[in-house]
Backbone as numpy.savetxt, mean C-alpha at the origin, in Angstrom:
# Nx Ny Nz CAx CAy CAz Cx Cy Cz
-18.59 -22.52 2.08 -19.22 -21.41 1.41 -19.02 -20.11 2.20
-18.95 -20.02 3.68 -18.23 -18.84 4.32 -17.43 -18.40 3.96
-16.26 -19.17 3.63 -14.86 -18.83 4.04 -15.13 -18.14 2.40
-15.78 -18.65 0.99 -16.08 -17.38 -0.36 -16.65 -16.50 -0.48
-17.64 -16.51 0.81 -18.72 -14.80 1.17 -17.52 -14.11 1.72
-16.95 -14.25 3.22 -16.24 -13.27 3.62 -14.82 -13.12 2.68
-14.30 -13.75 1.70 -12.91 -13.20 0.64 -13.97 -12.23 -0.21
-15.47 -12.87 -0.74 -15.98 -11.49 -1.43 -16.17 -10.14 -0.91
-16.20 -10.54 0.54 -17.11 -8.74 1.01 -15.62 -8.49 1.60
-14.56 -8.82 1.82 -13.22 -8.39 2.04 -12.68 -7.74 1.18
-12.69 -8.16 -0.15 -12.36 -7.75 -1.79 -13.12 -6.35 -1.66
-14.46 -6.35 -1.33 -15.61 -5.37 -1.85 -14.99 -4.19 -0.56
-14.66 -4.49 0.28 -14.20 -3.59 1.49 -13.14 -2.48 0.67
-11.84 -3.45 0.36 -11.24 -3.55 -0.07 -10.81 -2.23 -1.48
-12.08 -2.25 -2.28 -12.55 -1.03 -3.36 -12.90 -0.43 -2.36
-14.21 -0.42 -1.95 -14.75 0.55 -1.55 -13.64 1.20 -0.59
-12.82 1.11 0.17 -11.49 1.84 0.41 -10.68 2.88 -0.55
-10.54 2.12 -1.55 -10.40 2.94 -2.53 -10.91 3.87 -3.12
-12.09 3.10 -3.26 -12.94 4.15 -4.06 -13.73 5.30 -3.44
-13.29 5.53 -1.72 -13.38 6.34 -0.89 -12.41 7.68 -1.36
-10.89 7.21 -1.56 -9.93 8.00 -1.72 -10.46 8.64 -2.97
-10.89 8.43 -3.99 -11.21 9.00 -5.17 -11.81 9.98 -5.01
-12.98 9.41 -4.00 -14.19 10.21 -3.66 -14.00 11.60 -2.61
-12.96 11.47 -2.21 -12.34 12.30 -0.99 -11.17 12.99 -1.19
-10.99 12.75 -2.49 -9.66 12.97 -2.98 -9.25 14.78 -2.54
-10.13 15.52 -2.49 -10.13 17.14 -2.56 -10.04 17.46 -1.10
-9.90 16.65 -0.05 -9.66 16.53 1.37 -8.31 16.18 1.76
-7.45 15.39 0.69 -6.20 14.98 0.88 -5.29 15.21 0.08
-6.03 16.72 -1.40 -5.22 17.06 -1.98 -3.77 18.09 -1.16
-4.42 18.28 -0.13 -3.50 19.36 0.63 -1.96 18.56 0.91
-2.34 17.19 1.05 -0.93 16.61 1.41 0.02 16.46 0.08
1.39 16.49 0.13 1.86 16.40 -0.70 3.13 15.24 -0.77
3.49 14.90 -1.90 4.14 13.54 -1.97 5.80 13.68 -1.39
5.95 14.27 -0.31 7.25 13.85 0.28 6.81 12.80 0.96
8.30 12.32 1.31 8.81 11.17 2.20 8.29 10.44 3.43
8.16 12.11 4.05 7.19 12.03 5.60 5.98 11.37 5.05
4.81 12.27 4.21 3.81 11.87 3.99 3.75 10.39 3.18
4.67 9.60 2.83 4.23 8.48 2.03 4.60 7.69 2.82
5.68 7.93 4.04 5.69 6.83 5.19 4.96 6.80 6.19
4.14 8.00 6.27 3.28 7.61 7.21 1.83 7.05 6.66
1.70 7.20 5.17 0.27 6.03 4.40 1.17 5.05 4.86
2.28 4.33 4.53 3.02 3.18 4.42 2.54 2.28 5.88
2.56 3.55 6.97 2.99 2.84 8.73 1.27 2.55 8.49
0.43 3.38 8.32 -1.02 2.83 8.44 -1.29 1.99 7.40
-0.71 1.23 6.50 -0.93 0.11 5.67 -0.69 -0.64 6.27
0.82 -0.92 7.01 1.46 -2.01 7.70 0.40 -2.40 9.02
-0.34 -1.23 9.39 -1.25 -1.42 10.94 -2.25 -2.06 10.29
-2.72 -1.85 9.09 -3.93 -2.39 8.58 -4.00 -3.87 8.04
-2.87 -4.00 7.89 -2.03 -5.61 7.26 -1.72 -6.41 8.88
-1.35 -5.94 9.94 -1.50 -6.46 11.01 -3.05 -6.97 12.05
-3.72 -6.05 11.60 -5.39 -6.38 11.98 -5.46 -7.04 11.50
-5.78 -7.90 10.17 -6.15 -9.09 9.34 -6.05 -9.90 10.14
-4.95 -10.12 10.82 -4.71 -11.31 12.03 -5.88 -11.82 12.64
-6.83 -10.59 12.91 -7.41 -10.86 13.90 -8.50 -11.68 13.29
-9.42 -12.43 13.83 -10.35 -13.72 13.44 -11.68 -13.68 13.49
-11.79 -11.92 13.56 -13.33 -12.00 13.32 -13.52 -11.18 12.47
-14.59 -11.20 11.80 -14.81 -10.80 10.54 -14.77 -9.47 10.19
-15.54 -8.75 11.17 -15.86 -7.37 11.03 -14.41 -6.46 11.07
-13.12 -7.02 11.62 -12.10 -6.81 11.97 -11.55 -6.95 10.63
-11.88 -8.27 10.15 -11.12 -7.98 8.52 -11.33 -7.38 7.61
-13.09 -7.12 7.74 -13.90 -6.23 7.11 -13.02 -4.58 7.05
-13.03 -4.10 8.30 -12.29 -2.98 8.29 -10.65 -3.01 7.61
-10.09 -3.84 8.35 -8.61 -3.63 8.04 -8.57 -3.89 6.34
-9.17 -4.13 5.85 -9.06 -4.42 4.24 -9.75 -2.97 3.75
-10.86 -2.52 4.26 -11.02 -1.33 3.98 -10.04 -0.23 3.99
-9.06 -0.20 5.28 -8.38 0.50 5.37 -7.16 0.23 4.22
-6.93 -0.73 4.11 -5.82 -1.20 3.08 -5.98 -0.51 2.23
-6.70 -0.74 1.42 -7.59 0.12 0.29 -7.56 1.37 0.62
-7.96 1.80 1.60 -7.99 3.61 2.25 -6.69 3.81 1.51
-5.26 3.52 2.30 -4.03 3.79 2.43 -3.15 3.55 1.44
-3.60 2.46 0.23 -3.07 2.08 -0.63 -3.73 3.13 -1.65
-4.61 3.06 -1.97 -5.02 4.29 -2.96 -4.74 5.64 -2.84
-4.64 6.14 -1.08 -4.31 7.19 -1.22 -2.67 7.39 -1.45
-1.75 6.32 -1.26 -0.24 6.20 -1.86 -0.31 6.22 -2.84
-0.84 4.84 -3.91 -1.30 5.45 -5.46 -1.12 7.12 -6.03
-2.09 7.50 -5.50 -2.50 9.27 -5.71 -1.13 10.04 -5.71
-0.75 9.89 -4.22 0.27 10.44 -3.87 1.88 10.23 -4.69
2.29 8.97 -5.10 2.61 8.34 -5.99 2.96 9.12 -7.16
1.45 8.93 -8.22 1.37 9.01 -9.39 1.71 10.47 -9.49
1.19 11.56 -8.71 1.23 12.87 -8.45 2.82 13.14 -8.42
3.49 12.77 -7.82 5.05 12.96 -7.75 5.77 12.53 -9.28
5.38 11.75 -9.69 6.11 11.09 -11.10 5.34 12.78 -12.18
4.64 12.75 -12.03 3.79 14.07 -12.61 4.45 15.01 -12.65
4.74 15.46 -11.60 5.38 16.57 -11.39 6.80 16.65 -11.32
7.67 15.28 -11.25 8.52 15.67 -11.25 9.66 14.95 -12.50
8.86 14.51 -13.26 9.56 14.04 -14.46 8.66 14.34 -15.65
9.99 15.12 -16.87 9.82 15.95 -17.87 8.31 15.14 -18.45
7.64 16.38 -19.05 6.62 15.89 -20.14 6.90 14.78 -21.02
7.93 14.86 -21.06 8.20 14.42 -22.99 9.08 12.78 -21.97
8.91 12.11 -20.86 9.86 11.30 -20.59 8.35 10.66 -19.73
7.70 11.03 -19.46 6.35 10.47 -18.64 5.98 9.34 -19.42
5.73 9.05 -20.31 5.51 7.97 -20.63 5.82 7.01 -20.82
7.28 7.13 -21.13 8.64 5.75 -20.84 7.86 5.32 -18.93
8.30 6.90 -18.25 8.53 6.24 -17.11 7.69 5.51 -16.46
6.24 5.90 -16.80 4.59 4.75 -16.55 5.23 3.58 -17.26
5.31 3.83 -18.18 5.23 2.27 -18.61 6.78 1.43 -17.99
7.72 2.14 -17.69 8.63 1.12 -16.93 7.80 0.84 -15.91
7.33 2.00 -14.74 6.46 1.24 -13.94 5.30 0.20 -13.81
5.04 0.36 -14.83 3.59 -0.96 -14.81 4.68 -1.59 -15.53
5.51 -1.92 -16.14 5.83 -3.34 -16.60 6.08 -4.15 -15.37
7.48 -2.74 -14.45 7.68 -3.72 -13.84 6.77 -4.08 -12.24
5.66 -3.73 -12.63 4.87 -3.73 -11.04 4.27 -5.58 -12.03
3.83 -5.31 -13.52 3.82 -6.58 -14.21 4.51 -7.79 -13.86
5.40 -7.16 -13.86 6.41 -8.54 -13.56 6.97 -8.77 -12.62
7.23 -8.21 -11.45 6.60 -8.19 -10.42 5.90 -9.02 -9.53
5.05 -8.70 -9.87 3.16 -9.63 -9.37 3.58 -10.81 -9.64
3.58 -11.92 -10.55 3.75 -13.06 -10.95 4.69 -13.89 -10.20
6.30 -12.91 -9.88 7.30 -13.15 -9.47 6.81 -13.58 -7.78
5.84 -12.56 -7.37 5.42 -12.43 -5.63 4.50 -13.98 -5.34
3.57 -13.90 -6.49 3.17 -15.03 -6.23 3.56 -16.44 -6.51
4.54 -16.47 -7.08 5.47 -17.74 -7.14 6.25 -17.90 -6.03
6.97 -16.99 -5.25 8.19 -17.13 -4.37 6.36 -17.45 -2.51
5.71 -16.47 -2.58 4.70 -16.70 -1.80 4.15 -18.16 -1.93
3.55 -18.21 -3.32 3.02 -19.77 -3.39 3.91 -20.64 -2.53
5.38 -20.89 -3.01 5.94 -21.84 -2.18 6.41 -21.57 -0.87
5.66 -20.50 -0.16 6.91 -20.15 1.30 5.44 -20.32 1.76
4.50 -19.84 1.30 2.88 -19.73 1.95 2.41 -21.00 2.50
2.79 -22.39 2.32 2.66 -23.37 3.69 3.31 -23.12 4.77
4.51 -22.28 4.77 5.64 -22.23 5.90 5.09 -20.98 6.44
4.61 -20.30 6.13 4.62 -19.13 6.89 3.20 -18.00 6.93
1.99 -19.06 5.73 0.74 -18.65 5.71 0.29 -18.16 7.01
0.88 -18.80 8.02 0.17 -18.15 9.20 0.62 -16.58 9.79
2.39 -16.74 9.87 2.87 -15.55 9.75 3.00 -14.22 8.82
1.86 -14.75 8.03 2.43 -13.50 6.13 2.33 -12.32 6.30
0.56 -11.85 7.35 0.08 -10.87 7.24 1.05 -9.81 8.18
1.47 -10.52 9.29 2.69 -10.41 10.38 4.03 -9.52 9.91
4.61 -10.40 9.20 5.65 -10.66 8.49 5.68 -9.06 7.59
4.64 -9.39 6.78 4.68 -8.34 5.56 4.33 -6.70 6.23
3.35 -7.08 7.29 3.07 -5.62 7.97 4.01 -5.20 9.06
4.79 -5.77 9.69 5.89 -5.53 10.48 6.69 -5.03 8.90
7.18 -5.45 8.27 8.32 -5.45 7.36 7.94 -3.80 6.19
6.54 -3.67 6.18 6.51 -2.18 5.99 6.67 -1.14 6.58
6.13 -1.20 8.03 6.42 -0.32 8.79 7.66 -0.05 9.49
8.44 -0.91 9.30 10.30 -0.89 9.49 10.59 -0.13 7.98
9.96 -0.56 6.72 10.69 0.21 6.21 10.34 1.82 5.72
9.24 1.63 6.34 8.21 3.17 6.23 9.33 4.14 7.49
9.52 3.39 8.39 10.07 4.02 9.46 11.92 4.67 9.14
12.33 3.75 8.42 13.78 3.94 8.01 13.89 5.00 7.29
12.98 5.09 5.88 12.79 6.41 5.06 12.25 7.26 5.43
11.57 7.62 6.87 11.02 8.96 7.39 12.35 9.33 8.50
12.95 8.19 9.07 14.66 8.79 9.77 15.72 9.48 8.50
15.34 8.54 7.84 16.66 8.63 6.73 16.04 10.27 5.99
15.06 10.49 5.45 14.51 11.73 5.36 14.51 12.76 6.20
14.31 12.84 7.59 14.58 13.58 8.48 16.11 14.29 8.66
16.86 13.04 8.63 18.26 13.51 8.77 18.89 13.88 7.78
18.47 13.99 6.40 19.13 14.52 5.54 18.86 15.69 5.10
17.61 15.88 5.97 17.16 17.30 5.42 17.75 18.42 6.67
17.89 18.07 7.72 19.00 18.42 8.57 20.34 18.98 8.63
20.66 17.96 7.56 22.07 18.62 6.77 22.29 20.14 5.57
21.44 19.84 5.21 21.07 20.40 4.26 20.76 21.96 4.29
């Protein structure tokens, strides 16, 4: 019965992270959706996906909060760029390609996870938060240097 209290108040962390960004939203309207700024939500997702590791509660408590922090405020940041930078009259194709394919997607993650998640359940949180922040890190070089040229 522990181990379904702390996945509930992890979940509840989890919003309320989110539902921080909503709430705060007029504090982080100043940032705007380049490259720099969405790899560095990305590097503090990946740090926040690496805490989970840790085995005490209050530790997961936070790092799921933060998840939520960093993921909603990418959301924002996100949705704001598609806004602004694709025509009126084409915005709605392009949401809905995106949620189909974030749709299909999801299903796909948890099938290929379901079966690798005995092999590597221990390594996932590891794995997946190292593997953002490499690629958070590649698109803020790869951004840097092209704007260099330019």
């Amino acid at each position: 019965m522990k181990f379904f209290n702390s996945i509930f108040w992890s979940i509840n962390f989890r919003s309320t992270g989110a539902i921080f960004v909503v709430i705060t939203s007029k504090l982080f309207s100043k940032y705007d959706e380049k490259i720099i700024t969405n790899g560095i939500i990305f590097i503090f997702m990946g740090i926040s996906l690496l805490l989970i590791q840790f085995k005490t509660l209050i530790i997961l408590y936070i790092s799921t909060f933060l998840f939520g922090l960093f993921l909603g405020q990418f959301n924002v940041s996100f949705f704001s760029y598609v806004q602004k930078n694709v025509d009126s009259e084409y915005q709605g194709r392009v949401f809905s390609v995106i949620f189909t394919l974030v749709s299909i997607l999801m299903p796909l993650g948890n099938l290929v996870f379901g079966f690798l998640g005995k092999y590597v359940i221990q390594y996932g949180f590891y794995i997946i938060g190292f593997g953002i922040i490499l690629i958070s890190l590649y698109f803020i070089v790869k951004n840097n240097v092209s704007l260099e040229y330019k």
